[in-house]
Coordinates of C-alpha atoms and ligand atoms in Angstrom, one line a residue:
M1 CA 0.0 0.0 0.0
S2 CA 1.4 3.4 -0.9
S3 CA 2.2 5.8 1.9
S4 CA 2.4 8.8 -0.4
G5 CA 0.2 11.1 1.7
R6 CA 1.7 10.3 5.1
R7 CA 4.1 12.9 6.5
I8 CA 6.8 11.1 8.4
V9 CA 9.1 13.1 10.7
V10 CA 12.3 11.7 12.2
V11 CA 13.8 13.7 15.1
G12 CA 17.6 13.0 15.5
D13 CA 19.9 12.5 12.5
S14 CA 22.5 10.1 13.9
I15 CA 22.7 6.4 13.2
A16 CA 19.2 5.5 14.4
G17 CA 17.5 8.4 12.6
C18 CA 19.5 8.0 9.4
T19 CA 18.9 4.2 9.3
A20 CA 15.2 4.8 9.8
A21 CA 15.1 7.4 7.0
R22 CA 16.9 5.0 4.6
E23 CA 14.7 2.1 5.6
L24 CA 11.5 4.2 5.1
R25 CA 12.5 4.9 1.5
A26 CA 13.7 1.3 1.0
R27 CA 10.4 0.0 2.2
G28 CA 8.5 2.1 -0.3
H29 CA 7.6 5.4 1.5
D30 CA 7.4 7.9 -1.3
G31 CA 5.7 10.6 0.7
P32 CA 7.1 13.6 2.6
L33 CA 10.0 12.7 4.9
T34 CA 11.5 15.4 7.2
M35 CA 14.5 15.0 9.5
I36 CA 15.3 17.3 12.3
G37 CA 18.8 17.3 13.7
A38 CA 20.5 19.5 16.3
D39 CA 24.2 18.8 15.7
A40 CA 25.8 21.4 13.5
D41 CA 28.1 18.7 12.2
G42 CA 25.2 16.8 10.7
C43 CA 25.1 13.0 10.4
Y44 CA 28.3 11.1 11.5
A45 CA 29.4 8.0 13.2
R46 CA 30.3 8.2 16.9
P47 CA 32.3 4.9 17.4
P48 CA 35.4 6.2 15.5
L49 CA 35.4 9.4 17.6
S50 CA 36.9 7.8 20.7
K51 CA 39.2 5.6 18.6
H52 CA 41.1 6.8 15.5
V53 CA 39.6 10.3 15.4
L54 CA 40.7 10.9 19.0
K55 CA 44.1 9.3 18.5
G56 CA 44.6 11.6 15.5
E57 CA 44.7 8.8 13.0
A58 CA 41.7 10.3 11.2
A59 CA 41.2 14.1 11.2
E60 CA 37.4 14.1 10.5
A61 CA 34.4 12.2 11.6
E62 CA 32.9 9.6 9.2
T63 CA 29.8 11.3 7.7
W64 CA 26.8 10.0 5.7
D65 CA 25.3 11.3 2.5
L66 CA 21.5 11.1 2.5
S67 CA 21.0 13.3 -0.5
D68 CA 19.6 10.5 -2.6
L69 CA 16.6 10.1 -0.2
D70 CA 14.7 13.3 -1.0
I71 CA 14.5 14.4 2.6
T72 CA 13.6 17.8 3.9
T73 CA 16.3 18.4 6.5
I74 CA 15.9 20.9 9.3
A75 CA 19.1 21.8 11.2
D76 CA 17.6 22.8 14.5
R77 CA 16.7 21.3 17.9
A78 CA 13.2 19.9 18.4
A79 CA 11.9 21.9 21.4
S80 CA 8.5 20.3 22.0
V81 CA 5.8 18.1 20.5
D82 CA 2.1 18.6 20.5
T83 CA 0.6 15.1 20.3
E84 CA -3.0 16.4 19.8
T85 CA -2.2 18.5 16.7
H86 CA 0.7 16.1 15.7
T87 CA 3.2 18.9 15.4
V88 CA 6.9 19.1 16.4
A89 CA 8.1 22.7 17.2
T90 CA 11.7 23.5 16.8
A91 CA 13.8 25.8 19.0
A92 CA 13.8 28.4 16.2
G93 CA 10.0 28.3 16.0
T94 CA 9.3 26.1 13.0
D95 CA 6.2 23.9 13.3
V96 CA 6.6 20.6 11.6
P97 CA 3.4 18.5 11.2
Y98 CA 3.6 14.7 11.2
D99 CA 1.3 11.7 10.7
S100 CA 4.0 9.4 12.1
L101 CA 6.9 10.5 14.3
I102 CA 10.2 8.6 14.9
V103 CA 12.0 9.7 18.0
A104 CA 15.8 9.1 17.5
T105 CA 17.4 11.8 19.7
G106 CA 19.9 9.5 21.3
A107 CA 21.6 10.5 24.5
A108 CA 23.9 13.2 25.9
A109 CA 27.1 12.6 28.0
R110 CA 26.3 12.4 31.7
R111 CA 28.0 15.3 33.4
I112 CA 29.1 15.2 37.1
A113 CA 30.2 18.9 37.5
L114 CA 28.4 20.8 40.3
P115 CA 26.1 23.6 39.2
G116 CA 28.3 26.6 38.3
Q117 CA 31.5 24.4 38.1
T118 CA 33.1 25.0 34.7
G119 CA 35.6 23.1 32.5
E120 CA 34.2 19.6 32.6
T121 CA 35.4 17.6 29.6
V122 CA 33.2 14.9 28.1
L123 CA 33.2 12.9 24.9
R124 CA 29.9 12.4 22.9
T125 CA 30.1 14.6 19.8
F126 CA 32.6 15.5 17.1
D127 CA 32.7 19.0 18.7
D128 CA 33.8 17.3 22.0
V129 CA 36.6 15.6 20.1
R130 CA 37.7 18.8 18.5
A131 CA 37.9 20.3 22.0
L132 CA 39.6 17.3 23.5
R133 CA 42.4 16.6 20.9
P134 CA 44.4 19.8 21.7
K135 CA 44.0 19.1 25.4
L136 CA 45.5 15.6 24.9
D137 CA 48.3 17.1 22.9
A138 CA 49.2 19.4 25.8
A139 CA 48.6 17.0 28.7
R140 CA 51.3 14.9 30.5
T141 CA 48.9 13.6 33.1
A142 CA 45.2 12.7 32.8
I143 CA 42.4 11.3 35.0
V144 CA 39.6 9.4 33.4
V145 CA 36.5 9.2 35.5
G146 CA 34.7 6.0 34.5
A147 CA 36.2 2.6 33.5
G148 CA 33.4 1.6 31.1
F149 CA 34.0 1.2 27.3
L150 CA 34.3 4.9 26.6
G151 CA 36.6 5.5 29.6
M152 CA 38.9 2.7 28.5
E153 CA 38.9 4.0 24.9
V154 CA 39.9 7.5 26.1
T155 CA 42.5 5.8 28.3
S156 CA 43.9 4.0 25.2
A157 CA 44.2 7.3 23.4
C158 CA 46.1 8.7 26.5
V159 CA 48.4 5.6 26.5
A160 CA 49.0 6.0 22.7
R161 CA 50.2 9.6 23.4
G162 CA 52.4 8.6 26.4
I163 CA 50.2 10.4 28.9
A164 CA 50.4 9.1 32.5
V165 CA 46.7 8.2 33.0
T166 CA 44.7 7.2 36.2
V167 CA 41.3 5.7 35.7
V168 CA 38.9 6.1 38.6
D169 CA 35.7 4.1 39.1
V170 CA 33.7 2.3 41.8
D171 CA 34.1 -0.9 39.7
P172 CA 37.0 -2.5 37.9
P173 CA 37.3 -1.8 34.2
L174 CA 34.4 -3.0 32.1
K175 CA 33.3 -5.4 34.8
R176 CA 29.6 -4.4 34.6
L177 CA 29.5 -5.5 30.9
L178 CA 32.2 -8.1 30.5
G179 CA 32.5 -9.7 34.0
T180 CA 35.4 -10.4 36.3
Y181 CA 37.3 -12.7 34.0
L182 CA 37.8 -10.2 31.2
S183 CA 37.9 -7.3 33.5
D184 CA 40.9 -8.8 35.3
A185 CA 42.6 -9.4 32.0
I186 CA 41.9 -5.9 30.8
A187 CA 43.2 -4.4 34.0
A188 CA 46.4 -6.4 33.8
R189 CA 47.0 -5.4 30.2
A190 CA 46.3 -1.7 30.9
E191 CA 48.6 -1.8 34.0
A192 CA 51.3 -3.3 31.9
A193 CA 50.9 -0.1 29.7
S194 CA 51.4 2.0 32.9
V195 CA 47.7 2.8 33.4
Q196 CA 46.8 3.2 37.1
F197 CA 43.4 2.2 38.4
L198 CA 41.9 3.8 41.5
R199 CA 38.9 2.2 43.0
A200 CA 36.5 4.7 44.6
E201 CA 34.2 3.7 47.4
S202 CA 31.5 6.1 46.1
P203 CA 31.1 8.2 43.0
V204 CA 33.8 10.8 42.7
S205 CA 33.3 14.6 42.2
L206 CA 35.3 17.1 40.2
A207 CA 37.7 19.5 42.0
G208 CA 38.4 23.1 41.1
N209 CA 36.5 25.7 39.1
P210 CA 37.4 25.4 36.3
V211 CA 38.0 21.7 36.9
T212 CA 41.6 20.8 37.7
G213 CA 41.2 17.3 39.3
I214 CA 38.9 15.1 41.3
E215 CA 37.8 14.6 44.9
V216 CA 38.0 11.0 46.0
A217 CA 38.0 9.6 49.5
G218 CA 38.5 13.0 51.1
R219 CA 41.6 13.9 49.0
T220 CA 42.1 15.9 45.9
L221 CA 44.0 14.5 42.9
D222 CA 45.0 16.9 40.2
A223 CA 46.0 16.3 36.6
D224 CA 46.6 18.3 33.4
L225 CA 43.4 16.8 32.0
V226 CA 40.3 15.3 33.5
V227 CA 37.8 13.5 31.2
T228 CA 34.4 12.4 32.5
C229 CA 33.2 9.2 30.9
A230 CA 30.3 8.5 33.3
G231 CA 27.6 7.2 31.1
D232 CA 24.9 8.9 29.1
V233 CA 21.4 10.4 29.6
P234 CA 18.6 9.9 27.1
E235 CA 17.7 13.2 25.2
T236 CA 14.0 13.4 26.1
E237 CA 13.5 17.0 27.3
W238 CA 11.6 18.0 24.2
L239 CA 9.1 15.2 24.9
D240 CA 8.3 16.5 28.4
G241 CA 4.6 16.4 29.2
T242 CA 3.7 14.1 26.3
G243 CA 3.7 10.8 28.2
I244 CA 6.2 9.4 25.6
A245 CA 9.2 9.4 27.8
D246 CA 10.0 8.8 31.5
A247 CA 13.2 9.1 33.5
R248 CA 14.7 6.0 31.8
G249 CA 14.0 7.2 28.2
V250 CA 11.3 6.2 25.8
A251 CA 9.8 2.8 26.4
I252 CA 9.4 0.7 23.3
D253 CA 8.0 -2.7 22.4
E254 CA 9.2 -5.3 19.9
R255 CA 8.0 -3.0 17.1
C256 CA 9.6 0.1 18.5
A257 CA 6.1 1.5 19.2
T258 CA 5.8 3.9 22.2
A259 CA 2.9 4.6 24.5
L260 CA 1.3 6.8 21.7
P261 CA 0.0 5.5 18.4
D262 CA 2.0 6.9 15.4
V263 CA 5.0 7.6 17.6
F264 CA 8.0 5.2 17.4
A265 CA 11.4 5.3 18.8
A266 CA 14.9 3.9 18.1
G267 CA 18.4 3.9 19.4
D268 CA 20.0 5.3 22.6
V269 CA 16.9 7.3 23.6
A270 CA 14.9 4.1 23.9
Y271 CA 14.6 1.2 26.3
S272 CA 12.8 -2.1 26.0
R273 CA 9.5 -2.2 27.9
S274 CA 9.9 -6.0 28.1
G275 CA 12.5 -5.6 30.9
S276 CA 15.8 -5.9 29.1
G277 CA 16.2 -2.1 29.5
R278 CA 18.5 0.3 27.6
A279 CA 21.3 -1.1 25.5
P280 CA 22.9 2.0 24.0
F281 CA 25.1 0.4 21.4
W282 CA 25.5 1.0 17.7
S283 CA 24.1 -2.3 16.3
N284 CA 20.9 -1.9 18.4
A285 CA 20.4 1.7 17.1
V286 CA 20.7 0.3 13.5
A287 CA 18.3 -2.6 14.2
Q288 CA 15.8 -0.3 15.9
G289 CA 16.0 2.3 13.2
K290 CA 14.9 -0.4 10.7
V291 CA 12.1 -1.7 12.9
A292 CA 10.8 1.8 13.8
A293 CA 10.6 2.6 10.0
A294 CA 8.8 -0.5 9.1
S295 CA 6.3 0.0 12.0
A296 CA 5.7 3.6 11.0
L297 CA 4.6 2.3 7.6
G298 CA 2.5 -0.5 9.1
L299 CA 4.9 -3.2 7.6
E300 CA 6.5 -6.2 9.1
P301 CA 10.1 -5.5 10.3
T302 CA 12.8 -7.4 8.5
C303 CA 14.9 -7.8 11.7
A304 CA 14.6 -8.0 15.5
P305 CA 14.9 -4.7 17.4
T306 CA 18.0 -5.9 19.2
D307 CA 21.3 -6.9 17.7
D308 CA 23.8 -7.8 20.4
Y309 CA 27.0 -7.1 18.5
F310 CA 29.3 -4.7 20.3
W311 CA 33.0 -3.7 19.9
T312 CA 35.5 -1.6 21.8
E313 CA 39.2 -1.0 22.3
I314 CA 41.5 -1.2 25.3
P315 CA 45.2 -0.3 25.3
G316 CA 46.8 -2.2 22.5
L317 CA 43.9 -4.4 21.4
S318 CA 40.3 -4.5 20.2
I319 CA 37.5 -6.6 21.6
K320 CA 34.4 -7.8 19.6
V321 CA 31.4 -9.3 21.4
V322 CA 28.4 -11.1 19.9
G323 CA 25.8 -12.3 22.3
P324 CA 24.1 -11.4 25.5
L325 CA 25.8 -9.3 28.3
P326 CA 26.8 -9.2 31.1
L327 CA 29.3 -12.1 31.2
Q328 CA 29.7 -14.2 34.3
G329 CA 32.3 -16.8 35.3
E330 CA 35.0 -18.4 33.1
P331 CA 34.8 -18.9 29.4
T332 CA 35.7 -21.8 27.2
V333 CA 38.8 -20.8 25.3
L334 CA 38.2 -21.8 21.6
E335 CA 41.5 -20.4 20.3
G336 CA 44.6 -18.6 21.5
S337 CA 45.2 -17.3 24.9
V338 CA 44.1 -14.2 26.9
D339 CA 47.5 -13.8 28.5
D340 CA 49.0 -13.5 25.0
G341 CA 46.4 -10.9 24.1
S342 CA 44.8 -12.9 21.3
A343 CA 41.9 -15.3 22.1
L344 CA 38.5 -16.5 21.0
L345 CA 36.3 -17.1 24.0
Q346 CA 32.8 -18.6 24.6
W347 CA 30.4 -18.1 27.4
N348 CA 27.3 -20.2 27.7
H349 CA 24.4 -18.6 29.6
E350 CA 21.8 -20.3 31.8
D351 CA 19.1 -19.7 29.2
G352 CA 21.2 -21.7 26.6
R353 CA 22.3 -18.6 24.7
T354 CA 26.0 -18.1 23.9
T355 CA 28.3 -15.1 23.8
I356 CA 31.4 -15.2 21.7
V357 CA 34.3 -12.7 22.3
A358 CA 37.2 -12.1 20.0
Y359 CA 39.8 -10.7 22.4
G360 CA 42.6 -9.0 20.4
M361 CA 42.0 -11.7 17.7
K362 CA 41.0 -10.5 14.2
K363 CA 37.8 -12.3 13.3
A364 CA 35.0 -11.3 11.0
V365 CA 31.8 -10.4 12.7
G366 CA 29.9 -12.8 10.5
L367 CA 32.0 -15.7 11.9
L368 CA 31.4 -14.6 15.5
R369 CA 27.6 -14.4 14.8
R370 CA 27.7 -17.9 13.3
L371 CA 29.6 -19.3 16.3
A372 CA 27.2 -17.6 18.8
R373 CA 24.2 -19.1 16.9
D374 CA 25.7 -22.6 16.3
N375 CA 27.2 -23.0 19.7
A376 CA 24.0 -22.0 21.6
I377 CA 22.7 -24.9 23.7
P378 CA 19.0 -25.5 22.8
T379 CA 16.7 -25.5 25.8
T380 CA 13.6 -27.6 25.9
Ligands
LIG401 C1 32.5 8.3 21.6 C2 31.6 7.1 21.4 C3 32.1 5.9 21.0 C4 31.2 4.8 20.8 N1 31.8 3.6 20.4 C5 30.9 2.6 20.3 C6 31.5 1.3 19.9 O1 32.7 1.1 19.7 N2 30.6 0.3 19.7 C7 29.2 0.4 19.9 O2 28.5 -0.5 19.7 N3 28.7 1.6 20.3 C8 29.5 2.7 20.5 N4 29.0 3.9 20.9 C9 27.6 4.0 21.1 C10 26.9 4.4 19.7 O3 27.6 5.4 19.1 C11 25.5 4.8 20.0 O4 24.8 3.6 20.5 C12 24.8 5.4 18.8 O5 25.4 6.5 18.3 C13 23.3 5.7 19.1 O6 22.8 6.3 18.0 P1 21.4 7.2 18.1 O7 21.2 7.6 16.7 O8 20.4 6.4 18.8 O9 21.8 8.4 19.0 P2 22.9 9.5 19.0 O10 24.2 9.0 18.3 O11 23.1 10.0 20.4 O12 22.3 10.6 18.1 C14 21.2 11.3 18.4 C15 21.1 12.6 17.5 O13 20.0 13.3 17.8 C16 20.3 14.7 17.9 N5 19.3 15.3 18.9 C17 19.3 15.2 20.2 N6 18.3 15.9 20.7 C18 17.7 16.5 19.7 C19 16.6 17.4 19.6 N7 15.9 17.8 20.6 N8 16.2 17.8 18.3 C20 16.9 17.4 17.2 N9 18.0 16.6 17.3 C21 18.4 16.1 18.5 C22 21.7 14.7 18.4 O14 22.3 15.9 18.0 C23 22.3 13.5 17.7 O15 22.8 13.9 16.5 C24 29.8 5.0 21.1 C25 29.3 6.2 21.5 C26 30.2 7.3 21.7 C27 29.7 8.6 22.2

């Protein structure tokens, strides 16, 4: 059935929004399609920002060209939405009517500075990277707050530049996602590259105004550079009062439908209503962008709304993961050795599903997906 007359508006022009737009056209939507995006740098990929772009191996962000899609683009921030009149209002005062709305506004870096405290450095956008690179060039010492995947990638960039870096967190590195076994291996590897880890009893705060260090356990630690990598916060302010979002983000079902008919959501802004929560990773944003687009057209999605492939970097090596997280206990070593920094590992979960990890070992994602599927233990 043709969707010629339907006005579809996508808010957010990063990977979830751009994937949704491409899928809308691919699935036959030949009617009006408008995309509203707040980032002056337009559409670009975030994962390289904290890897080669931060290290200086690539000067620019990877951008996408959507000019073949016949989209009306509005470079502005969506400020509010009126769900009665089906209109999105932008900060500059443009009213954009919709028949179907796709919410893809992602997340912003979580900040820990106190009100009025200036100089906090975070990493979420290309603009953040442009600001961070010269600081890295000038720094001899750094503190990274947060030992999650982003914190460890910033740490890798510090190590690559010879900066003495201390990583502070209440948990060991990547433990919340990858479990104790890999966390121990990652800590050992980072320590061998002169990274220091500081375990905090409670969340740390920033010291100085502008920021010059951190306060931890009653003492102040200073460094040339402090980078906060303390998670992210769904961008939902513009949805206030609509009932579409709550404190966790926008709840979606298997079809990326929200609490309101004709409003769908995808990517980091969304969390699964079924209980699995928010999984703010690239492959999920792609999968949900496709599902939200199909649902907005009333069509069957061609994929599931989750895709549990995730990758990251730690000092000196990359890690690819296919399968459910978090990981617990010890893996079966399929190839290589973790101590040597090159291993293929398998975890079997209680529900029969399998997670495959390529730890510093070059393996195609397709192969990891096959292994995760074929090595799963069927449950009756
Ligand atoms: C530095 C970095 C490295 C990462 N590395 C990895 C990795 O290695 N592997 C991995 O799996 N994942 C990685 N991720 C996570 C991954 O990039 C995200 O899951 C993905 O970008 C989510 O896409 P999204 O489109 O949902 O949201 P976002 O990428 O957050 O984009 C949302 C867009 O909406 C716009 N927007 C927000 N509010 C409004 C508004 N009110 N009006 C209009 N526009 C608005 C924003 O400007 C932004 O462009 C990384 C993230 C970061 C920040």
